[in-house]
mmCIF file of C-alpha atoms in Angstrom:
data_model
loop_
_atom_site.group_PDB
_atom_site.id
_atom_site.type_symbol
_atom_site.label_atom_id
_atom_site.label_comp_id
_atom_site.label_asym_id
_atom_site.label_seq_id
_atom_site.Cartn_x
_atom_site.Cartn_y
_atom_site.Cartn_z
ATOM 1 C CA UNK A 297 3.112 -16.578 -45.345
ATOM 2 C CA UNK A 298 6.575 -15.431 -44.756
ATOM 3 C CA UNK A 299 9.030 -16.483 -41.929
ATOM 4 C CA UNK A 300 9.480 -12.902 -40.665
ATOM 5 C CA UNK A 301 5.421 -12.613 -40.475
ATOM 6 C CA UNK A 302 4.759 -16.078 -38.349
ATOM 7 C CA UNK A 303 7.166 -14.618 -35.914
ATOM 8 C CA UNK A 304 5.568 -11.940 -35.820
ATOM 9 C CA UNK A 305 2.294 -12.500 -35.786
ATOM 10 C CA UNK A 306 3.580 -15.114 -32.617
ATOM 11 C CA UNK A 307 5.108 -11.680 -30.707
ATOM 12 C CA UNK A 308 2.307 -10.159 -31.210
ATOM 13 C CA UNK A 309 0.012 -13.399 -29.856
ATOM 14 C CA UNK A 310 2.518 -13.426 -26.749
ATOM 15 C CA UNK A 311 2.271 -9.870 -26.293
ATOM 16 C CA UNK A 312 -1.561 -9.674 -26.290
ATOM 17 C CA UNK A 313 -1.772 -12.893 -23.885
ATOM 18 C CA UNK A 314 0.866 -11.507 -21.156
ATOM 19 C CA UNK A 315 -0.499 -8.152 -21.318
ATOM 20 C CA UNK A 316 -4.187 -9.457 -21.089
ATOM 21 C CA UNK A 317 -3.161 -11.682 -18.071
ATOM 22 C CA UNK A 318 -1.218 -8.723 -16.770
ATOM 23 C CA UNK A 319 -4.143 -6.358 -16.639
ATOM 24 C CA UNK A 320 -6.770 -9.216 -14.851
ATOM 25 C CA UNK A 321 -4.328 -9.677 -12.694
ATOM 26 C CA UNK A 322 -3.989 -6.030 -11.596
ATOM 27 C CA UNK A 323 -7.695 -5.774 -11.512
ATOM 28 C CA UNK A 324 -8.400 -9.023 -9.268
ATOM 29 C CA UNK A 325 -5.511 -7.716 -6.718
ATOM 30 C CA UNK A 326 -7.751 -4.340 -6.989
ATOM 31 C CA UNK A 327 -11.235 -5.995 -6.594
ATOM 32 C CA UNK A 328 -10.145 -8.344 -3.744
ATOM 33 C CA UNK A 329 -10.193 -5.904 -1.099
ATOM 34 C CA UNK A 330 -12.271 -3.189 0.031
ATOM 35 C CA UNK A 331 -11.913 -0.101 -3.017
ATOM 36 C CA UNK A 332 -10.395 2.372 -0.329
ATOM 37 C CA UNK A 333 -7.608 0.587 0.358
ATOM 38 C CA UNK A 334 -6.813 1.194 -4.011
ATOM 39 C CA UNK A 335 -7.656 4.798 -2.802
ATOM 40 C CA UNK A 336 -4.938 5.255 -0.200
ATOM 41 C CA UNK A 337 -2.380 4.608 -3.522
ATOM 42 C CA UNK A 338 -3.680 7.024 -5.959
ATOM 43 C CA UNK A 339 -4.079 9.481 -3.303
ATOM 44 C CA UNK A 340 -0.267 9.215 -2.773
ATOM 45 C CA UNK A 341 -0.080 10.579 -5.957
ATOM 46 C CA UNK A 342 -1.464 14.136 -5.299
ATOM 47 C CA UNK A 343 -3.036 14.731 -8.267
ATOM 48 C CA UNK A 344 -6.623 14.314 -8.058
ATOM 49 C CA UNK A 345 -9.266 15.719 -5.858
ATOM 50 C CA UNK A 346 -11.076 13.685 -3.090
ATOM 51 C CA UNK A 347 -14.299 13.384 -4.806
ATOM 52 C CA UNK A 348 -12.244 11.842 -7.946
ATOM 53 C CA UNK A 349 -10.120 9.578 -5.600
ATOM 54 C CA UNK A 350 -13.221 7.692 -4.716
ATOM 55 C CA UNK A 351 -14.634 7.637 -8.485
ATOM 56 C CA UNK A 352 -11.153 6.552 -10.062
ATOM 57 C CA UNK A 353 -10.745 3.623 -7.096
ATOM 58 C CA UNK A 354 -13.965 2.086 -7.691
ATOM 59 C CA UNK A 355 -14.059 2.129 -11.209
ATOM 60 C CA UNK A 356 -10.552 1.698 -12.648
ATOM 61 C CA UNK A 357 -10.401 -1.564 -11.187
ATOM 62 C CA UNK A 358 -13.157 -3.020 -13.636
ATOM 63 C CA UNK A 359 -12.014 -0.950 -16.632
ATOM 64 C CA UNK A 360 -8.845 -2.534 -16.137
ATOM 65 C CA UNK A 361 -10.619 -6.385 -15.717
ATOM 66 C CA UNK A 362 -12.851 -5.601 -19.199
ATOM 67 C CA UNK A 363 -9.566 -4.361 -21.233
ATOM 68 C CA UNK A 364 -7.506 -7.260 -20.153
ATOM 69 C CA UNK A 365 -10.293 -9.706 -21.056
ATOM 70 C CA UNK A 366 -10.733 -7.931 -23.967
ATOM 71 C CA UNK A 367 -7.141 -8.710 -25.153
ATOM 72 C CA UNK A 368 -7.102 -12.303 -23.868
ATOM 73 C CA UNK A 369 -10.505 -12.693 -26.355
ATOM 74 C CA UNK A 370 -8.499 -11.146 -28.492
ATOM 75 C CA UNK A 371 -12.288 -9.179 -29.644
ATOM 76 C CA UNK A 372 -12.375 -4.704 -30.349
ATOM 77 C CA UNK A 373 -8.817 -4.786 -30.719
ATOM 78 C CA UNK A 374 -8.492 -1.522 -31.414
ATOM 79 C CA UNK A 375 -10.549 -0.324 -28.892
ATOM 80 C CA UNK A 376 -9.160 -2.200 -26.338
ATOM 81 C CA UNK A 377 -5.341 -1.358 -27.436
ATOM 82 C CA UNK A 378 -6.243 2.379 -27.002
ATOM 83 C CA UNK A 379 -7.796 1.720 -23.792
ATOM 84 C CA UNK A 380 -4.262 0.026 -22.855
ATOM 85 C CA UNK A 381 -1.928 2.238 -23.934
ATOM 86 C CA UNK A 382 -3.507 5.494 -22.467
ATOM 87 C CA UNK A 383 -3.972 3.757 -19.378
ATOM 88 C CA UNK A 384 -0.245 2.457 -19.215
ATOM 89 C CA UNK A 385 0.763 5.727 -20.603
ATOM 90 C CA UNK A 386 -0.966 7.862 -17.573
ATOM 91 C CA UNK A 387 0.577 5.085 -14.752
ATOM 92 C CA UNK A 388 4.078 5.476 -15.939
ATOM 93 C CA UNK A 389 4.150 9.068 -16.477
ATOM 94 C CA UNK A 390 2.896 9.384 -12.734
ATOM 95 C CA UNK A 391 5.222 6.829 -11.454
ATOM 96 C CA UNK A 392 8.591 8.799 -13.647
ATOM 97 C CA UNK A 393 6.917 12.666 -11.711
ATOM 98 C CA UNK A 394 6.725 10.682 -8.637
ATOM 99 C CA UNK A 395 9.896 8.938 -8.349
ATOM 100 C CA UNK A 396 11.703 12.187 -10.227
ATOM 101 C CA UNK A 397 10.194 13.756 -7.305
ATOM 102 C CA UNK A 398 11.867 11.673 -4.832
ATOM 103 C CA UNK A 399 8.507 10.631 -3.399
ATOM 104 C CA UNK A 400 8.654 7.553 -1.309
ATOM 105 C CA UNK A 401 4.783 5.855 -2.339
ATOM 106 C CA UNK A 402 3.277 3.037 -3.426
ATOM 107 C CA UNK A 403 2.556 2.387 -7.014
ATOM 108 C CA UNK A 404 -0.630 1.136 -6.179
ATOM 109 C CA UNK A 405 0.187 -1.339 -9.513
ATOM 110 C CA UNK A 406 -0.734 -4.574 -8.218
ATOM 111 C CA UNK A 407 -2.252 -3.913 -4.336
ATOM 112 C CA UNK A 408 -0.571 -2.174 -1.588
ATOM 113 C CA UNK A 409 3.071 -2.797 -1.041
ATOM 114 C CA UNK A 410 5.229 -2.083 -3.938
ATOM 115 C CA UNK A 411 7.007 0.747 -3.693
ATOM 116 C CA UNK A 412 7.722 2.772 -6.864
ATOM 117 C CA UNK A 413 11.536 2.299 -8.043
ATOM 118 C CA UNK A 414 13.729 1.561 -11.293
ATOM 119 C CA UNK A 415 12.225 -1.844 -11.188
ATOM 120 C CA UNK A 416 8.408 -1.150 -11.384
ATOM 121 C CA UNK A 417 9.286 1.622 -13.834
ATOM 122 C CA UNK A 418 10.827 -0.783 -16.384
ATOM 123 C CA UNK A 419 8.067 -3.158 -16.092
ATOM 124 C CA UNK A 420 5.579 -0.675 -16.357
ATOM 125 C CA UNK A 421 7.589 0.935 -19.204
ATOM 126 C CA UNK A 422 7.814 -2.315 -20.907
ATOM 127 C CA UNK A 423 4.686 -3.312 -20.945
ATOM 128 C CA UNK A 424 3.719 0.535 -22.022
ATOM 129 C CA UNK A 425 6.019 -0.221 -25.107
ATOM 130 C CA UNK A 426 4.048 -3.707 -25.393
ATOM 131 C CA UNK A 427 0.562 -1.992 -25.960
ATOM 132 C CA UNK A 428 1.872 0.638 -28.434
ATOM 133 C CA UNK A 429 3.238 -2.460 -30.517
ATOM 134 C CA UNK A 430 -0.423 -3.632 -30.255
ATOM 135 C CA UNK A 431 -1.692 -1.122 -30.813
ATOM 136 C CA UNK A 432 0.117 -0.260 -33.792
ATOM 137 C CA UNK A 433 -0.869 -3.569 -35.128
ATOM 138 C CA UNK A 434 -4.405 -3.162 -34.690
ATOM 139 C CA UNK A 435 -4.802 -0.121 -36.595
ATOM 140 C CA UNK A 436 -2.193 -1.560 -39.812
ATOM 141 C CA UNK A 437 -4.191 -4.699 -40.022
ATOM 142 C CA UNK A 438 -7.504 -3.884 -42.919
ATOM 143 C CA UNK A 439 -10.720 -4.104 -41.237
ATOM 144 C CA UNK A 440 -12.781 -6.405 -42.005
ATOM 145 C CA UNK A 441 -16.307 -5.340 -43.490
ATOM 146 C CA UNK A 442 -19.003 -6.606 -42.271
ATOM 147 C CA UNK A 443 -21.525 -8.490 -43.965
ATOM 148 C CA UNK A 444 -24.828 -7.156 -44.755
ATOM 149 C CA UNK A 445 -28.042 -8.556 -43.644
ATOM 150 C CA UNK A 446 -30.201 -10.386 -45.879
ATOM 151 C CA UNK A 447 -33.037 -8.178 -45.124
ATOM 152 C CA UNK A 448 -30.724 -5.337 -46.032
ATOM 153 C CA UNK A 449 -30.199 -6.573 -49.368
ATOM 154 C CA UNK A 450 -33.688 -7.328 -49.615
ATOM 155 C CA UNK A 451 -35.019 -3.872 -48.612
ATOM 156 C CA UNK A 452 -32.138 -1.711 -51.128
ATOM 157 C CA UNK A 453 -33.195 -3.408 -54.229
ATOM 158 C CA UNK A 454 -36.635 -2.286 -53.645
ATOM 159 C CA UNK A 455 -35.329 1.244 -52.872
ATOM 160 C CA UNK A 456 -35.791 3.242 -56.138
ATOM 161 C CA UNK A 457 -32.690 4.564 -58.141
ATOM 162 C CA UNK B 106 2.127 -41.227 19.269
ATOM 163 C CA UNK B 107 0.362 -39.093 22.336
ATOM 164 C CA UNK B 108 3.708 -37.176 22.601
ATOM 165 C CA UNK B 109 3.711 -36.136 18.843
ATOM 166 C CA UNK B 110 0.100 -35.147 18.934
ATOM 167 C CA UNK B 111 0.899 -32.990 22.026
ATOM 168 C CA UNK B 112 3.908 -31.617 19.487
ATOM 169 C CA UNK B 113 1.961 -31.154 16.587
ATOM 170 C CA UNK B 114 -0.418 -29.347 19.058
ATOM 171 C CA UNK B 115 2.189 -27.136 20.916
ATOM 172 C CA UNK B 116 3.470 -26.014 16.700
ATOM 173 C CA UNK B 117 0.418 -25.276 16.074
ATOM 174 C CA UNK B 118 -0.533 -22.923 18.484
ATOM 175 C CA UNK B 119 3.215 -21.257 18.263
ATOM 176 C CA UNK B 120 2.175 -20.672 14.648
ATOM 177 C CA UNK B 121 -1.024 -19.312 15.392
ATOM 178 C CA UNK B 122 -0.455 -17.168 18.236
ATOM 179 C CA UNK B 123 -0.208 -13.433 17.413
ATOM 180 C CA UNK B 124 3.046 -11.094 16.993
ATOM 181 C CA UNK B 125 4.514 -9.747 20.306
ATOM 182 C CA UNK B 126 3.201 -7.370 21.488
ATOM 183 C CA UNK B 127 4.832 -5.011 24.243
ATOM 184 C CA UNK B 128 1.266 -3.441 26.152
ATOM 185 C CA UNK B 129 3.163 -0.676 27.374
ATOM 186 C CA UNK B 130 3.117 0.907 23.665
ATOM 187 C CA UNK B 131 -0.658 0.145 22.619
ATOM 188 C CA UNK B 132 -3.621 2.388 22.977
ATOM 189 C CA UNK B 133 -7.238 1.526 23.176
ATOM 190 C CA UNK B 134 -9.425 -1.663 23.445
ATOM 191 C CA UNK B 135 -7.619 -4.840 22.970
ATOM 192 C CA UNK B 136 -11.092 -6.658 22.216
ATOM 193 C CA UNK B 137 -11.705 -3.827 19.887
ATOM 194 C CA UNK B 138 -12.858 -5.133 16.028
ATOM 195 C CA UNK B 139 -10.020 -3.363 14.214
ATOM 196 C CA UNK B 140 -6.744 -3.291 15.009
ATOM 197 C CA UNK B 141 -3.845 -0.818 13.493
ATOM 198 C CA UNK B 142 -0.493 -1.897 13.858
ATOM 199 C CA UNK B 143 1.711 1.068 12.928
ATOM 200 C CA UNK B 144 5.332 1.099 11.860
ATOM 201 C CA UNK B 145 7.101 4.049 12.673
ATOM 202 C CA UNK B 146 10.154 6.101 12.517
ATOM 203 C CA UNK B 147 10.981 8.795 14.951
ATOM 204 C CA UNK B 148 13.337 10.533 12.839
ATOM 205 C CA UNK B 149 11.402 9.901 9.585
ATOM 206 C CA UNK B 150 9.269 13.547 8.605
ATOM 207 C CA UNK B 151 6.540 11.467 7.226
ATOM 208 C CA UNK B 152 5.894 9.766 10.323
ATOM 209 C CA UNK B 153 6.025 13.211 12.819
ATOM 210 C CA UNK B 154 3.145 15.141 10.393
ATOM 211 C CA UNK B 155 1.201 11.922 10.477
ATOM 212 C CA UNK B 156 1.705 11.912 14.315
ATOM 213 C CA UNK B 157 0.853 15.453 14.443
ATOM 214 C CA UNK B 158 -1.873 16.116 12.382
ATOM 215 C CA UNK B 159 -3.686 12.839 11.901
ATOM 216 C CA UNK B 160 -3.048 10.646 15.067
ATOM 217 C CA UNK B 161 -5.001 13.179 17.487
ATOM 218 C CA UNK B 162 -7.909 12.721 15.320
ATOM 219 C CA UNK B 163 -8.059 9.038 15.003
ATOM 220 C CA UNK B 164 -7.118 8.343 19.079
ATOM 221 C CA UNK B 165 -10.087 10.438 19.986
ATOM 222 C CA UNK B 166 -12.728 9.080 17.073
ATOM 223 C CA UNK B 167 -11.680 5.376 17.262
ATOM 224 C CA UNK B 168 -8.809 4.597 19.517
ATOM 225 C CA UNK B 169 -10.336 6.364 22.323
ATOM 226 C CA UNK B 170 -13.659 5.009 21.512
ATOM 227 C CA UNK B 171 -12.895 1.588 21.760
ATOM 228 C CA UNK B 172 -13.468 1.351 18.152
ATOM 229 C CA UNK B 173 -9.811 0.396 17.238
ATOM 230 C CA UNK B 174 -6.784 -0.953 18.977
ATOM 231 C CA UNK B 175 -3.438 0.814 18.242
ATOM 232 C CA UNK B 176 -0.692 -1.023 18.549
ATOM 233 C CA UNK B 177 3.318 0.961 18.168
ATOM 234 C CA UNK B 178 5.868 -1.083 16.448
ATOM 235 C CA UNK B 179 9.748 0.234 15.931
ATOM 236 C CA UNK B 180 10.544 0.500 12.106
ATOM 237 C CA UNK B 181 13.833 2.861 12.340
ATOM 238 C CA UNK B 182 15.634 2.934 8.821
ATOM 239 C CA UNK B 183 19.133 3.105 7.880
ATOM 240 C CA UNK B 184 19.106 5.605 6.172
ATOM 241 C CA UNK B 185 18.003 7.974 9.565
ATOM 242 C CA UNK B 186 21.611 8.126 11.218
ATOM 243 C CA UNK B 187 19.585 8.429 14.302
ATOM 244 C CA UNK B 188 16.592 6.775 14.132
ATOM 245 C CA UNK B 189 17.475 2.971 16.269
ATOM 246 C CA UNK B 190 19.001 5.284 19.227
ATOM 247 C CA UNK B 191 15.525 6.866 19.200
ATOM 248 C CA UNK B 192 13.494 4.294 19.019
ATOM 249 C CA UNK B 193 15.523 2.001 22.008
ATOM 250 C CA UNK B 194 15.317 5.254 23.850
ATOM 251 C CA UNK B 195 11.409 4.901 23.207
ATOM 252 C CA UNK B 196 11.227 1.502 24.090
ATOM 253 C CA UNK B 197 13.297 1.776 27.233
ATOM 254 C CA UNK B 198 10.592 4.298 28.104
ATOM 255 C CA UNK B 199 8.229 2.461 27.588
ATOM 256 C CA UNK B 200 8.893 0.095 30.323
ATOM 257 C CA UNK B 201 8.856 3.013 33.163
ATOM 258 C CA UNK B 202 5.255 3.784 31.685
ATOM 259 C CA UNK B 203 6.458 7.067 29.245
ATOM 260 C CA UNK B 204 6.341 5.790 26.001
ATOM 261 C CA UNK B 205 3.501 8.326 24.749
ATOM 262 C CA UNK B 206 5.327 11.420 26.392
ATOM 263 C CA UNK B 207 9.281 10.293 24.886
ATOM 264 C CA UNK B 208 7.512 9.830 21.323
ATOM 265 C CA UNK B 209 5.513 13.135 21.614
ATOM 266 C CA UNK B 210 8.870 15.043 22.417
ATOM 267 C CA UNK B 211 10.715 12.886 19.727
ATOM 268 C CA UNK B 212 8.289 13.597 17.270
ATOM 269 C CA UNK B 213 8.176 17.532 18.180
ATOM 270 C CA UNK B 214 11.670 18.281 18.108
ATOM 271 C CA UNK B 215 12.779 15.787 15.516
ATOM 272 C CA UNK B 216 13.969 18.452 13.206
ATOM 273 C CA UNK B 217 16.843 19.699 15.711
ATOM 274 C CA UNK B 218 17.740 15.857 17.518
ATOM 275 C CA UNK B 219 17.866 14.727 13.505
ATOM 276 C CA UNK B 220 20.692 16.599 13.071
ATOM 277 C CA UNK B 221 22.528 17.599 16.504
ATOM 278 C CA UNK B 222 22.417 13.644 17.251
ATOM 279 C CA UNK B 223 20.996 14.991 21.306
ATOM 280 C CA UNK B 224 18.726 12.076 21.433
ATOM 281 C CA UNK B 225 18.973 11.475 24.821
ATOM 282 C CA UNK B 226 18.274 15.502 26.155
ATOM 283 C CA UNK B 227 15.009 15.014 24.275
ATOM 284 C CA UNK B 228 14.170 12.014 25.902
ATOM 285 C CA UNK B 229 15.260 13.616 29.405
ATOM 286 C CA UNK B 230 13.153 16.430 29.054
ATOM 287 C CA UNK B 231 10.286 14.133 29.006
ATOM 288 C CA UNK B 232 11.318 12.013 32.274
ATOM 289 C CA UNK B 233 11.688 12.561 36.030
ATOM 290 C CA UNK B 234 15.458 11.891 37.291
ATOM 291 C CA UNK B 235 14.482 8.569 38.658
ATOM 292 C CA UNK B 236 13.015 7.772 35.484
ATOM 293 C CA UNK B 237 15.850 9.019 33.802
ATOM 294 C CA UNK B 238 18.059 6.545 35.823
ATOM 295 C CA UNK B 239 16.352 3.838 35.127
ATOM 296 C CA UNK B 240 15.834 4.554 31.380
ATOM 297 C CA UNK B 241 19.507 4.520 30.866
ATOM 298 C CA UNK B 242 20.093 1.249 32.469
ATOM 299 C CA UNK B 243 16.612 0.007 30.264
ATOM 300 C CA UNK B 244 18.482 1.308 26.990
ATOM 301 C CA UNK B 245 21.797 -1.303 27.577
ATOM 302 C CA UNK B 246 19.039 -4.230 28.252
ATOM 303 C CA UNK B 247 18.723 -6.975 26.080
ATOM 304 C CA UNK B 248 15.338 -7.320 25.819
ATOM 305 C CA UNK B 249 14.934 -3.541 24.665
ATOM 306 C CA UNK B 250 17.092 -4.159 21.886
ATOM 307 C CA UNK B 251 15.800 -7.423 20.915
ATOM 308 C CA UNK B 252 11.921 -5.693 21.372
ATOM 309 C CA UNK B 253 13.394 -3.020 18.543
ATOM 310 C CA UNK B 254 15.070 -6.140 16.322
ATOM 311 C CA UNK B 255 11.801 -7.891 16.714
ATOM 312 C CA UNK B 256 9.706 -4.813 15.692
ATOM 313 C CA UNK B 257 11.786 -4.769 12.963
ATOM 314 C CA UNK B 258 11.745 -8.316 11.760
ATOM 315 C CA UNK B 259 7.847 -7.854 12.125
ATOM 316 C CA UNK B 260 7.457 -4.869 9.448
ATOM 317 C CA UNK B 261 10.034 -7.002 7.127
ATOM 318 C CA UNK B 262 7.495 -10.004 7.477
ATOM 319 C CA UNK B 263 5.148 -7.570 6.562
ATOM 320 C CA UNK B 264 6.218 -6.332 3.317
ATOM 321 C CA UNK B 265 6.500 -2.960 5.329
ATOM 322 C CA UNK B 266 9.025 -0.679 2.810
ATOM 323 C CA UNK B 267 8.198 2.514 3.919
ATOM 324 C CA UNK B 268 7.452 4.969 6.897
ATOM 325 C CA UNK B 269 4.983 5.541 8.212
ATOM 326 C CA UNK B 270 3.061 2.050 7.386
ATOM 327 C CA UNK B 271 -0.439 1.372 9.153
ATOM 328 C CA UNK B 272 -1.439 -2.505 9.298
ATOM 329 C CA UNK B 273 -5.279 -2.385 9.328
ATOM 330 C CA UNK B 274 -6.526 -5.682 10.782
ATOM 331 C CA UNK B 275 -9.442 -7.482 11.449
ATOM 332 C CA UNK B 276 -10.075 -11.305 11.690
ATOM 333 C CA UNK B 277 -7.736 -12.615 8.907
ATOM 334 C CA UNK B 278 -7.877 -9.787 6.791
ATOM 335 C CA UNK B 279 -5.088 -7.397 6.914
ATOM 336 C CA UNK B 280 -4.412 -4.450 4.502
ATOM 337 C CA UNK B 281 -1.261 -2.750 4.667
ATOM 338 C CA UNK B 282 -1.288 1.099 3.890
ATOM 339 C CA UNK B 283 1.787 2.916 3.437
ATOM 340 C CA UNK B 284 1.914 6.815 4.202
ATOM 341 C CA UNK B 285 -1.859 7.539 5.242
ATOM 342 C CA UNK B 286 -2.916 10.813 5.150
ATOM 343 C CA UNK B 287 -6.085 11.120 4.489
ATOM 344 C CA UNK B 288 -8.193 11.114 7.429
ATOM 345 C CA UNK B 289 -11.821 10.815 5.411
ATOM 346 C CA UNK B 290 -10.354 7.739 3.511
ATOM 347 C CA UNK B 291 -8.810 6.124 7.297
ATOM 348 C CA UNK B 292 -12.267 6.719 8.639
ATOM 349 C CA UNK B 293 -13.821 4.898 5.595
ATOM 350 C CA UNK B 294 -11.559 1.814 5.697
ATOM 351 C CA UNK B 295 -11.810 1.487 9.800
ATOM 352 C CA UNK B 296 -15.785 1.852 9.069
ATOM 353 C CA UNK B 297 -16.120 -0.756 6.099
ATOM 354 C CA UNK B 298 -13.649 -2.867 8.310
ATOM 355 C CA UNK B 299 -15.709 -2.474 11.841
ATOM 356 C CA UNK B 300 -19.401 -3.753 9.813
#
C-alpha cells in the first residue's frame, strides 16, 4: 500500500468515527427529553405541517442514533452514508433559508439553545462535506460478493442444464 | 468545626435556593407543578404577538387554573434602542401593583414607542397621577435597576439568546424553548410535564 492511500484510508477512519460520534450525540441530546421540546425547533422552521412536526420529532431522533452507530460499526456503509448526507444536506439547506431569512431560531442541532449563525453553519457545512467524502468512498470501494451457501451449491448442480 | 458545618450549611442552602423572584410580576399558583419562567422584551415584535395571541390562551387554560406558575423576567436587548427604559419603566410599575396593565400598553403600542422613543406617555396612560409620581421616583431606584440587571444575568445563566424564551420547569428538569408559538405543542409539553 501506498503512502498517499494509508493517509487516506486514516481521513477517512477519522471522518467516519467523528461523524458517527457526532450523530449519537445529536440523537441522545434529542432522546433525553420529552420529543416536543425537539418539536418546538423544527417548528421554528415553518416548513412542515403540524401533523408532520410530531412524526419528524419522534422519529428523527432514532434515525439519527441508528446512522451514527451505523458509521461507528463501520457496517451498510453505503446505506448509512446516504442516510448521512441527505440528512446533513436537508439541515443545512434549512439553516442557510433560515438565517438568509434573517430568522432569529434555534437550530434545534444538538437540544434547545443554539441559535443558528455563521458558526453552526460551518460546522454543519463541514460535516455535510465530511459525509459526501464518505460517501464517495463507499460507493468507489468494489463490493464485496458474498459467498454462497453450501446448500446453494449443492442444490445448482442438481439443477439441470 | 461547629462553625464550618454551620458555613458549609449556610453555602449550601445559598446555592440551592431558587432565582429571585419579584411576586409583583408572577401569575398563578406558586405551588403549581410547572413553572414558566419567561424572558421578555417589550420592544422585541416576537415577544408582543406571543403576548397577544398566545399568552391569553395559556393564562386562562393553565395559569389561571392553577396548573402553571408564570413567572416575568426582564431580557431587553441591545440591539432595541429602547427596550431597558421599558422594561425599568415595567418594573418600577410593578412595585405600585401595575405591572400587567404597563406591559399590556407596552406591548400594544410598541410599534409607535419603538420608534418615537415616548416610553414614558405609554406607561402614563396606564397609571393614575399618584401612581405616576411614584413610578418616576421607582424608575431612579436602585433596586429597580439592579431587579432588571439581575433579570438579565438570569437569562445569560440560562443560555437564553433570544426573545421571547419560555423556561419550562418542573422539579429539576428544565427545558428552555425559544420563540413558542405553537399553542397545541405548549399545551403538550405543560401536559407531559404536569403527569
Amino acid at each position: 500500500m501506498t503512502s498517499p492511500n494509508k493517509i487516506l484510508r486514516a481521513v477517512l477512519l477519522v471522518l467516519r468515527l467523528a461523524l458517527g460520534g457526532v450523530f449519537v450525540y445529536a440523537a441522545w441530546t434529542k432522546l433525553r427529553q420529552p420529543w416536543v421540546v425537539f418539536a418546538f425547533s423544527i417548528d421554528a422552521y415553518h416548513v412542515l405541517p403540524e401533523w408532520a412536526v410530531t412524526l419528524v420529532a419522534r422519529t428523527l431522533p432514532w434515525v439519527e442514533l441508528m446512522t451514527g452507530l451505523l458509521l461507528l460499526a463501520g457496517r451498510w456503509m453505503r446505506v448509512s452514508t446516504v442516510a448521512t448526507s441527505a440528512l446533513l444536506g436537508l439541515f443545512f439547506a434549512l439553516m442557510v433559508r433560515a438565517y438568509a431569512r434573517g430568522e432569529a431560531i434555534d437550530c434545534g442541532c444538538f437540544g434547545p439553545g443554539e441559535a443558528i449563525s455563521p458558526l453552526t453553519l460551518l460546522r454543519d457545512g463541514s460535516l455535510l462535506g465530511g459525509s459526501l467524502l464518505l460517501l464517495v468512498s463507499a460507493y468507489r470501494k468494489p463490493r464485496k460478493p458474498a459467498p454462497l451457501a453450501t446448500e446453494d451449491l449443492a442444490e445448482s448442480s442438481y439443477r439441470p442444464a | 468545626m461547629k462553625l464550618s458545618a454551620i458555613l458549609l450549611l449556610g453555602l449550601a442552602l445559598c446555592l440551592a435556593a431558587p432565582s429571585r423572584i419579584d411576586t409583583a410580576k408572577t401569575f398563578g399558583n406558586p405551588a403549581a407543578p410547572v413553572t414558566i419562567v419567561l424572558f421578555s422584551d417589550f420592544q422585541c415584535p416576537a415577544c408582543g404577538a406571543l403576548h397577544r395571541s398566545l399568552m391569553p390562551s395559556l393564562m386562562r387554560d393553565y395559569v389561571q387554573s392553577g396548573k402553571a406558575y408564570l413567572v416575568y423576567k426582564e431580557f431587553p436587548l441591545m440591539m432595541h434602542a429602547h427596550a431597558k427604559e421599558a422594561a425599568t419603566y415595567a418594573v418600577a410599575s410593578a412595585r405600585v401593583g401595575k405591572y400587567e396593565q404597563v406591559a399590556d400598553a407596552l406591548f400594544q403600542n410598541q410599534a409607535s414607542w419603538g420608534v418615537d422613543g415616548k416610553v414614558w406617555e405609554t406607561v402614563a396612560s396606564v397609571l393614575t397621577p399618584a401612581e405616576q409620581k411614584k413610578v418616576q421616583m421607582l424608575v431612579k431606584d436602585p433596586g429597580v435597576l439592579s431587579e432588571v440587571a439581575g433579570d438579565m444575568q438570569e437569562g445569560l445563566e440560562q443560555n437564553v439568546n433570544q426573545t421571547p424564551t419560555m423556561v419550562f420547569i418542573r422539579g429539576n428538569r428544565r427545558y428552555p424553548i425559544g420563540g413558542p408559538n405553537n399553542y397545541n405543542l405548549l399545551r403538550t409539553l405543560i401536559d407531559d410535564l404536569s403527569k
